[in-house]
XYZ file of C-alpha atoms in Angstrom:
348
model
C 27.411 -6.707 -2.680
C 24.234 -8.152 -1.069
C 24.234 -9.410 2.357
C 21.122 -11.224 4.137
C 21.249 -12.013 7.795
C 18.217 -13.718 9.702
C 18.100 -12.951 13.335
C 15.719 -14.540 15.900
C 14.713 -11.865 18.312
C 12.793 -12.257 21.561
C 9.518 -10.241 21.345
C 10.352 -7.992 24.116
C 13.605 -6.895 22.332
C 12.091 -6.123 19.124
C 11.866 -2.519 19.190
C 15.389 -2.047 20.816
C 16.664 -4.195 17.840
C 14.905 -2.176 15.266
C 16.094 1.047 16.934
C 19.648 -0.213 16.373
C 18.572 -1.032 12.783
C 17.147 2.401 12.286
C 20.550 3.993 13.345
C 22.325 1.510 11.061
C 20.022 2.418 7.999
C 20.485 5.977 8.631
C 24.238 5.918 8.622
C 23.924 3.580 5.601
C 21.602 6.108 3.710
C 24.177 8.618 4.391
C 26.995 6.533 2.929
C 24.950 4.930 0.230
C 23.898 8.339 -1.598
C 27.071 7.928 -3.549
C 26.850 4.245 -4.391
C 25.168 1.973 -6.758
C 22.233 1.077 -4.616
C 21.025 4.808 -4.391
C 21.897 5.578 -8.253
C 19.770 2.500 -9.013
C 16.931 3.507 -6.765
C 16.860 6.963 -8.533
C 16.877 5.403 -11.781
C 13.881 3.076 -10.667
C 11.801 6.118 -9.435
C 12.334 7.992 -12.739
C 11.229 4.981 -14.758
C 8.356 4.301 -12.597
C 7.125 8.095 -12.988
C 8.123 8.401 -16.747
C 4.769 6.537 -18.034
C 2.111 8.971 -19.324
C -1.138 8.581 -17.049
C -3.902 6.355 -18.595
C -7.344 7.451 -18.639
C -9.824 5.077 -16.996
C -12.727 3.626 -18.877
C -15.088 5.253 -16.130
C -15.181 6.992 -12.877
C -17.630 6.729 -10.181
C -18.028 8.507 -6.772
C -18.469 6.870 -3.456
C -19.048 10.092 -1.462
C -19.483 13.808 -1.897
C -15.791 14.896 -1.372
C -13.848 15.370 -4.543
C -11.285 12.755 -3.484
C -14.125 10.231 -2.882
C -13.849 8.715 -6.411
C -12.798 5.373 -8.013
C -11.473 4.974 -11.547
C -12.488 1.756 -13.318
C -10.457 -0.201 -15.999
C -12.106 -2.925 -17.969
C -10.193 -5.953 -18.775
C -8.471 -6.064 -22.235
C -8.455 -9.788 -22.600
C -9.862 -13.049 -21.165
C -7.883 -15.161 -18.956
C -8.664 -17.958 -16.426
C -11.685 -20.330 -16.585
C -13.868 -17.752 -18.399
C -16.661 -15.711 -17.003
C -16.223 -12.283 -15.409
C -12.742 -11.117 -14.507
C -11.283 -10.914 -10.978
C -11.406 -7.535 -9.373
C -8.222 -5.877 -8.499
C -8.516 -2.716 -5.929
C -5.529 -0.504 -6.119
C -4.746 1.828 -3.215
C -1.965 4.258 -4.001
C 1.046 5.198 -2.036
C 2.591 8.670 -1.437
C 2.985 8.569 2.391
C -0.676 9.361 2.778
C 0.293 12.926 1.584
C -1.678 15.094 -0.409
C 0.467 15.593 -3.544
C 0.605 11.967 -4.516
C -2.798 10.756 -5.978
C -4.172 7.659 -7.837
C -2.735 9.127 -11.199
C 0.520 7.576 -10.550
C -0.900 4.087 -10.216
C -2.878 4.509 -13.554
C -0.064 2.797 -15.597
C -0.258 -0.191 -13.349
C -3.997 -0.322 -13.603
C -3.685 -0.329 -17.415
C -1.002 -2.966 -17.264
C -3.149 -5.231 -15.010
C -6.233 -4.719 -17.269
C -4.160 -5.920 -20.338
C -3.404 -8.908 -18.360
C -7.194 -9.684 -17.756
C -8.009 -8.047 -14.666
C -10.830 -5.713 -13.913
C -9.259 -2.670 -11.890
C -10.750 -0.112 -9.394
C -8.218 2.560 -8.638
C -9.243 4.236 -5.425
C -8.765 7.854 -4.446
C -9.048 8.866 -0.791
C -8.368 11.802 1.462
C -4.952 12.472 2.711
C -2.872 15.499 3.888
C -4.422 18.387 5.543
C -8.149 19.595 5.206
C -8.618 21.158 1.850
C -6.068 19.196 -0.101
C -6.449 16.521 -2.692
C -7.240 16.031 -6.281
C -10.461 14.899 -7.403
C -11.841 13.964 -10.833
C -10.627 17.000 -12.526
C -7.129 16.229 -11.538
C -7.382 12.356 -11.989
C -6.030 9.944 -14.222
C -6.486 12.105 -17.246
C -3.646 14.383 -15.930
C -0.016 13.736 -16.589
C 1.972 11.864 -14.023
C 4.525 14.508 -12.757
C 5.151 13.342 -9.104
C 8.601 12.305 -8.130
C 10.229 11.852 -4.660
C 6.732 10.431 -3.661
C 7.898 8.384 -0.726
C 11.161 9.422 0.482
C 12.222 11.965 3.134
C 12.462 14.611 0.281
C 8.818 14.609 0.038
C 8.337 15.263 3.657
C 10.414 18.304 3.605
C 8.028 20.266 1.368
C 6.217 23.164 3.021
C 2.643 23.595 3.957
C -0.223 21.113 4.153
C 1.373 18.943 1.319
C 3.714 17.808 3.955
C 1.069 16.070 6.373
C 0.595 12.449 6.194
C -2.777 11.306 6.265
C -6.142 12.818 7.632
C -7.283 10.964 10.886
C -9.945 9.548 10.586
C -10.880 10.690 7.155
C -8.194 8.396 5.395
C -9.546 5.363 7.035
C -13.103 6.485 6.686
C -12.689 6.804 2.870
C -10.928 3.229 2.366
C -13.970 1.665 4.295
C -16.426 3.682 2.300
C -14.849 2.892 -0.947
C -14.647 -0.977 -0.313
C -18.164 -0.884 1.090
C -19.407 0.824 -2.044
C -17.414 -1.131 -4.689
C -19.993 -4.185 -5.059
C -22.764 -1.809 -6.210
C -20.399 0.511 -8.292
C -18.992 -2.416 -10.122
C -22.302 -3.789 -11.131
C -23.166 -0.501 -12.477
C -19.996 0.720 -14.251
C -17.899 -2.381 -14.690
C -20.088 -5.475 -15.516
C -17.189 -7.480 -16.843
C -15.874 -7.814 -13.000
C -16.557 -10.459 -10.518
C -16.663 -8.689 -7.053
C -16.712 -12.168 -5.491
C -13.024 -12.512 -6.749
C -11.598 -9.397 -5.426
C -7.922 -8.914 -4.508
C -6.916 -5.718 -2.626
C -3.420 -4.418 -3.689
C -1.618 -1.352 -2.285
C 1.751 0.102 -2.550
C 3.806 1.445 0.450
C 1.233 3.639 2.475
C -1.368 2.056 0.071
C -0.001 -1.290 1.270
C -0.705 -0.463 4.922
C -4.236 0.537 3.985
C -4.762 -2.789 2.152
C -3.680 -4.678 5.067
C -5.624 -2.656 7.506
C -8.856 -2.880 5.324
C -8.571 -6.892 5.428
C -8.357 -6.722 9.139
C -11.543 -4.749 10.091
C -12.975 -7.683 11.814
C -10.273 -7.898 14.242
C -10.139 -4.362 15.079
C -10.742 -3.227 18.676
C -14.398 -3.535 19.723
C -15.062 0.189 19.829
C -13.518 1.050 16.492
C -16.013 2.637 14.144
C -14.752 0.632 11.209
C -14.964 -2.744 12.716
C -17.114 -5.502 11.161
C -18.664 -8.553 12.555
C -17.002 -10.870 9.891
C -14.076 -10.970 7.605
C -14.127 -8.915 4.460
C -15.234 -11.150 1.352
C -11.923 -11.076 -0.312
C -9.794 -13.424 -2.108
C -6.771 -11.915 -0.635
C -4.407 -9.114 -0.191
C -1.081 -8.380 -2.204
C 0.795 -5.561 -0.287
C 3.725 -3.960 -2.106
C 6.476 -2.694 -0.050
C 3.848 -1.837 2.747
C 4.117 0.211 5.747
C 3.070 -2.899 7.258
C 4.256 -2.391 10.941
C 3.831 1.076 12.106
C 6.091 0.805 15.182
C 8.944 -0.414 13.305
C 8.383 2.200 10.465
C 8.415 4.821 12.940
C 11.711 3.555 14.346
C 13.204 3.494 10.995
C 11.524 7.051 10.200
C 9.997 5.749 7.085
C 8.900 8.632 4.607
C 10.157 11.280 6.995
C 7.921 10.947 10.050
C 4.922 10.248 8.027
C 3.769 7.456 10.576
C 3.241 9.709 13.545
C 1.786 12.338 11.391
C -0.740 9.616 9.965
C -2.002 8.936 13.238
C -2.175 12.636 14.480
C 1.165 13.337 16.076
C 3.531 11.571 18.606
C 1.225 12.191 21.463
C -1.438 10.081 19.872
C 0.736 7.347 18.483
C 0.321 4.965 21.369
C -3.375 5.711 21.660
C -4.168 5.247 17.944
C -1.705 2.559 17.099
C -4.147 -0.381 18.091
C -6.680 1.059 15.589
C -4.106 1.562 12.595
C -1.328 -0.905 12.851
C -1.837 -4.043 10.754
C 0.942 -5.749 12.756
C -1.383 -5.640 15.748
C -4.580 -6.864 13.889
C -3.577 -10.407 13.360
C -4.666 -13.091 12.242
C -7.061 -11.992 9.738
C -7.770 -15.414 8.024
C -7.418 -13.803 4.770
C -4.768 -14.936 2.296
C -2.007 -12.223 2.284
C 1.147 -11.884 0.342
C 3.765 -9.169 0.780
C 6.084 -8.435 -2.156
C 9.144 -6.528 -1.090
C 12.560 -5.281 -2.921
C 15.600 -6.263 -0.944
C 17.154 -2.966 -1.918
C 14.200 -0.655 -1.021
C 15.629 2.581 0.709
C 11.999 3.923 1.313
C 10.373 1.233 3.084
C 12.950 -1.109 4.130
C 12.718 -4.898 4.071
C 12.624 -5.136 8.041
C 9.143 -3.526 7.898
C 7.564 -6.217 5.870
C 9.632 -8.835 7.768
C 8.305 -7.687 11.114
C 4.703 -8.022 9.880
C 5.390 -11.578 8.744
C 6.998 -12.243 12.055
C 3.908 -10.825 14.019
C 1.626 -12.802 11.813
C 3.592 -16.059 12.499
C 3.339 -15.343 16.256
C -0.416 -14.960 15.845
C -0.604 -18.394 14.232
C -0.983 -17.310 10.712
C 1.412 -17.623 7.720
C 1.641 -14.874 5.166
C 3.595 -14.950 1.944
C 6.876 -12.829 1.718
C 8.262 -12.498 -1.755
C 11.545 -10.780 -1.624
C 13.039 -9.511 -4.770
C 16.793 -9.232 -5.234
C 18.286 -5.990 -6.474
C 14.833 -4.250 -6.541
C 13.986 -1.097 -4.787
C 10.717 0.608 -3.874
C 9.314 1.798 -7.382
C 9.827 -1.221 -9.710
C 6.805 -2.941 -7.991
C 4.389 -0.471 -9.777
C 6.438 0.127 -12.856
C 5.028 -1.818 -15.815
C 8.368 -1.603 -17.627
C 10.064 -3.578 -14.754
C 10.208 -7.292 -14.416
C 9.203 -6.953 -10.775
C 5.627 -5.657 -11.861
C 5.130 -9.037 -13.633
C 5.908 -10.706 -10.481
C 3.328 -8.557 -8.873
C 0.794 -9.466 -11.617
C 1.456 -13.234 -10.980
C 0.969 -13.103 -7.093
C -2.438 -11.199 -7.782
C -3.473 -14.057 -10.170
C -2.459 -16.849 -7.743
C -4.969 -15.334 -5.194
C -7.644 -14.318 -7.688
C -8.003 -17.537 -9.499
């Protein structure tokens, strides 16, 4: 059974409402572990991580750290009006935690390359100091990560459980995107960096939205730019798009507060990190969200879209029936074709 309810909420009561939603979702998760939704979600995750990793055509570094690398995939076919292909920049998810690297997006990168896109699959620092996987553990390694987004992943011990590295994670996203035009010219001449679409999944969706909002960061933010990034658009897949709502819903087992450095720093750092506060961007943005996503619930994407509307900006919100968290990055799923089409609409 599927039920969709639209509620208009005064802005001052939004967090109260989402707190109630959080309690409801928590109770629903406890009930749903034995129902069809949970079983389907498990099958979706298994499918997404069943594909062998795909080696890139080339890899380039944008910094000295082993995680500061980008894997490039050349387009396998010519589409559109001809000339160089649009560039899709992929930012992987995994709750900003160390065990989950760019490898699990390599099948998606290859899928997009077969559809005529040039692809840059970006790695970045995450987790605690000393973690990570660089070129040696990159796209050539097998994809063996499961439970990457849910609360189970948060329960692992050691530094692997820590979400993000402040400010290193954001530093790396900025450095990678700033370096990409030159790297593309050197390593992927088939790509047109003037037609760049940034796409991220889950925590990577947060980073994609954030990267497109650097020009509206607070004036003292080290990542702030004077003008919008030269992007054709952003396609954010099940993004952690509103940090406050995601925190209320305990998305990825407390990952949001870990990402900003802990509960004591949440209020101080949120204005520098929360895409829902960095609006309007003036950059075309589409969110793609499964209605049955148990990892990053639909309420998070809807809250971002609501915040954008209040800021005078319309963002696209594509809601997919009977789709959970992982089909959006699974080349075997119909949802992945929808993602490719959303990217194409912005790229061309």
